[in-house]
Amino acid sequence: MAKMVLTDAYVLINSVNLSAWVKQVTLDLPADAVDVTTMGATQKVNLPGLKDFSCQITFLQDFAAGGPDATLAPLAAATGTGALFPIEIRPTSAARSVTNPAYTNAAVFIDDYAPVSGGSVGAEATATV
C-alpha cells in the first residue's frame, strides 16, 4: 500500500496558484443521506443525495500583489453579490493523473475570510479561508 506525506499540495484559486503560501488544506466532499424508508421496512434505507464541496485553507499571509490577500480579499468582498469563482486542489503540484487527482469546483464562494489570524507576538502571520 502506498503511503504519502503531504508536502507539495497544489491550490489554484480563481486561476491564481497560491500553493507557495499554503500551510494547511482540508478538503471535504460529503453527500447528504436521504431517508427513503417506506412502511413495512425494518431498517432505515438511505440513498446518497446532494454532494457538497467545502475546504478550509490556512495560508502564510502576504499582502503583496499575487499573494493570498490580493487574491482572497476581493473574492470575499464579492460574496454578497453572488460572484462565484473556480478552485482546484491536488495532492501534489505534478500534472493531473490517476495518482494525483484534481478536485475542482467552478462555482465556489468564500463564506469566511480571516486576513489576520494566529496573531500571537512572534508568531507567523496566517490567513484562514
mmCIF file of C-alpha atoms in Angstrom:
data_model
loop_
_atom_site.group_PDB
_atom_site.id
_atom_site.type_symbol
_atom_site.label_atom_id
_atom_site.label_comp_id
_atom_site.label_asym_id
_atom_site.label_seq_id
_atom_site.Cartn_x
_atom_site.Cartn_y
_atom_site.Cartn_z
ATOM 1 C CA MET A 1 0.000 0.000 0.000
ATOM 2 C CA ALA A 2 1.336 3.407 -0.973
ATOM 3 C CA LYS A 3 1.756 5.989 1.715
ATOM 4 C CA MET A 4 2.149 9.720 1.325
ATOM 5 C CA VAL A 5 3.363 12.693 3.279
ATOM 6 C CA LEU A 6 1.656 15.874 2.135
ATOM 7 C CA THR A 7 4.492 18.276 1.265
ATOM 8 C CA ASP A 8 3.545 19.763 -2.110
ATOM 9 C CA ALA A 9 -0.213 20.409 -2.192
ATOM 10 C CA TYR A 10 -1.432 22.422 -5.165
ATOM 11 C CA VAL A 11 -4.060 25.117 -4.601
ATOM 12 C CA LEU A 12 -5.372 27.190 -7.505
ATOM 13 C CA ILE A 13 -7.959 29.835 -6.637
ATOM 14 C CA ASN A 14 -9.587 31.883 -9.390
ATOM 15 C CA SER A 15 -6.692 30.942 -11.726
ATOM 16 C CA VAL A 16 -4.044 32.104 -9.206
ATOM 17 C CA ASN A 17 -1.602 29.492 -7.908
ATOM 18 C CA LEU A 18 -1.347 30.109 -4.140
ATOM 19 C CA SER A 19 0.449 26.840 -3.343
ATOM 20 C CA ALA A 20 3.635 28.569 -2.153
ATOM 21 C CA TRP A 21 1.714 30.122 0.773
ATOM 22 C CA VAL A 22 -0.349 27.067 1.818
ATOM 23 C CA LYS A 23 0.339 25.873 5.352
ATOM 24 C CA GLN A 24 -2.677 23.574 5.707
ATOM 25 C CA VAL A 25 -5.501 22.431 3.434
ATOM 26 C CA THR A 26 -8.572 20.365 4.254
ATOM 27 C CA LEU A 27 -11.000 19.253 1.549
ATOM 28 C CA ASP A 28 -14.367 17.758 2.460
ATOM 29 C CA LEU A 29 -16.690 16.118 -0.099
ATOM 30 C CA PRO A 30 -19.734 14.862 1.856
ATOM 31 C CA ALA A 31 -23.077 13.768 0.447
ATOM 32 C CA ASP A 32 -26.442 14.143 2.143
ATOM 33 C CA ALA A 33 -28.058 10.911 3.301
ATOM 34 C CA VAL A 34 -31.678 10.992 2.091
ATOM 35 C CA ASP A 35 -34.038 8.785 4.074
ATOM 36 C CA VAL A 36 -36.191 6.763 1.646
ATOM 37 C CA THR A 37 -37.518 4.301 4.205
ATOM 38 C CA THR A 38 -41.052 3.104 3.478
ATOM 39 C CA MET A 39 -43.751 1.428 5.532
ATOM 40 C CA GLY A 40 -43.004 -2.166 6.375
ATOM 41 C CA ALA A 41 -39.255 -1.657 6.483
ATOM 42 C CA THR A 42 -37.412 -2.999 9.494
ATOM 43 C CA GLN A 43 -34.301 -0.983 8.797
ATOM 44 C CA LYS A 44 -33.739 2.551 7.589
ATOM 45 C CA VAL A 45 -32.904 2.940 3.923
ATOM 46 C CA ASN A 46 -30.808 5.897 2.793
ATOM 47 C CA LEU A 47 -29.729 6.999 -0.667
ATOM 48 C CA PRO A 48 -26.981 9.475 -1.446
ATOM 49 C CA GLY A 49 -28.365 12.951 -2.007
ATOM 50 C CA LEU A 50 -26.728 16.186 -2.992
ATOM 51 C CA LYS A 51 -22.966 16.352 -2.691
ATOM 52 C CA ASP A 52 -21.112 19.221 -1.100
ATOM 53 C CA PHE A 53 -17.669 20.708 -1.731
ATOM 54 C CA SER A 54 -16.032 22.593 1.096
ATOM 55 C CA CYS A 55 -12.486 23.307 2.071
ATOM 56 C CA GLN A 56 -10.524 25.212 4.658
ATOM 57 C CA ILE A 57 -7.109 26.564 3.808
ATOM 58 C CA THR A 58 -4.576 28.271 6.034
ATOM 59 C CA PHE A 59 -2.093 30.471 4.229
ATOM 60 C CA LEU A 60 1.049 32.160 5.434
ATOM 61 C CA GLN A 61 -0.195 35.700 4.872
ATOM 62 C CA ASP A 62 1.362 38.021 2.328
ATOM 63 C CA PHE A 63 -0.175 41.366 1.367
ATOM 64 C CA ALA A 64 1.928 41.812 -1.796
ATOM 65 C CA ALA A 65 0.464 41.599 -5.301
ATOM 66 C CA GLY A 66 -0.120 37.986 -6.326
ATOM 67 C CA GLY A 67 -0.206 36.804 -2.706
ATOM 68 C CA PRO A 68 -3.069 35.422 -0.658
ATOM 69 C CA ASP A 69 -4.666 38.698 0.417
ATOM 70 C CA ALA A 70 -4.549 40.274 -3.062
ATOM 71 C CA THR A 71 -6.393 37.194 -4.376
ATOM 72 C CA LEU A 72 -8.747 36.389 -1.497
ATOM 73 C CA ALA A 73 -9.900 39.795 -0.206
ATOM 74 C CA PRO A 74 -11.683 40.818 -3.434
ATOM 75 C CA LEU A 75 -13.307 37.373 -3.695
ATOM 76 C CA ALA A 76 -14.502 37.560 -0.079
ATOM 77 C CA ALA A 77 -15.840 41.085 -0.655
ATOM 78 C CA ALA A 78 -17.783 39.884 -3.712
ATOM 79 C CA THR A 79 -19.519 37.071 -1.817
ATOM 80 C CA GLY A 80 -22.698 39.104 -1.250
ATOM 81 C CA THR A 81 -23.007 39.826 -4.972
ATOM 82 C CA GLY A 82 -23.373 36.193 -5.968
ATOM 83 C CA ALA A 83 -19.959 36.168 -7.651
ATOM 84 C CA LEU A 84 -18.537 32.652 -7.901
ATOM 85 C CA PHE A 85 -15.053 31.508 -8.862
ATOM 86 C CA PRO A 86 -13.189 28.252 -9.625
ATOM 87 C CA ILE A 87 -10.893 26.324 -7.298
ATOM 88 C CA GLU A 88 -8.633 23.319 -7.835
ATOM 89 C CA ILE A 89 -6.849 21.271 -5.179
ATOM 90 C CA ARG A 90 -4.373 18.446 -5.883
ATOM 91 C CA PRO A 91 -2.228 16.356 -3.519
ATOM 92 C CA THR A 92 0.926 17.483 -5.359
ATOM 93 C CA SER A 93 1.887 20.112 -7.913
ATOM 94 C CA ALA A 94 2.549 17.407 -10.512
ATOM 95 C CA ALA A 95 0.241 17.109 -13.510
ATOM 96 C CA ARG A 96 -3.228 15.657 -13.030
ATOM 97 C CA SER A 97 -3.215 11.874 -13.157
ATOM 98 C CA VAL A 98 -4.853 8.822 -11.627
ATOM 99 C CA THR A 99 -2.379 9.042 -8.742
ATOM 100 C CA ASN A 100 -2.625 12.854 -8.479
ATOM 101 C CA PRO A 101 -6.329 13.656 -8.844
ATOM 102 C CA ALA A 102 -7.601 17.203 -9.228
ATOM 103 C CA TYR A 103 -10.570 18.162 -7.067
ATOM 104 C CA THR A 104 -12.263 21.070 -8.797
ATOM 105 C CA ASN A 105 -15.356 23.165 -8.473
ATOM 106 C CA ALA A 106 -16.157 26.003 -10.849
ATOM 107 C CA ALA A 107 -18.699 27.727 -8.627
ATOM 108 C CA VAL A 108 -17.447 28.377 -5.097
ATOM 109 C CA PHE A 109 -17.612 31.385 -2.814
ATOM 110 C CA ILE A 110 -15.834 32.473 0.350
ATOM 111 C CA ASP A 111 -18.101 32.362 3.389
ATOM 112 C CA ASP A 112 -15.415 33.283 5.926
ATOM 113 C CA TYR A 113 -12.083 35.050 5.459
ATOM 114 C CA ALA A 114 -9.783 35.951 8.336
ATOM 115 C CA PRO A 115 -6.978 38.012 6.743
ATOM 116 C CA VAL A 116 -5.063 38.184 10.017
ATOM 117 C CA SER A 117 -5.190 35.162 12.288
ATOM 118 C CA GLY A 118 -2.806 33.373 14.646
ATOM 119 C CA GLY A 119 -1.944 36.822 15.936
ATOM 120 C CA SER A 120 0.390 35.947 18.801
ATOM 121 C CA VAL A 121 3.511 38.018 19.361
ATOM 122 C CA GLY A 122 6.349 36.498 17.365
ATOM 123 C CA ALA A 123 4.087 34.000 15.572
ATOM 124 C CA GLU A 124 3.716 33.598 11.844
ATOM 125 C CA ALA A 125 1.031 35.732 10.219
ATOM 126 C CA THR A 126 -1.602 33.436 8.772
ATOM 127 C CA ALA A 127 -4.888 33.856 6.934
ATOM 128 C CA THR A 128 -7.657 31.298 7.067
ATOM 129 C CA VAL A 129 -10.341 30.944 4.418
#
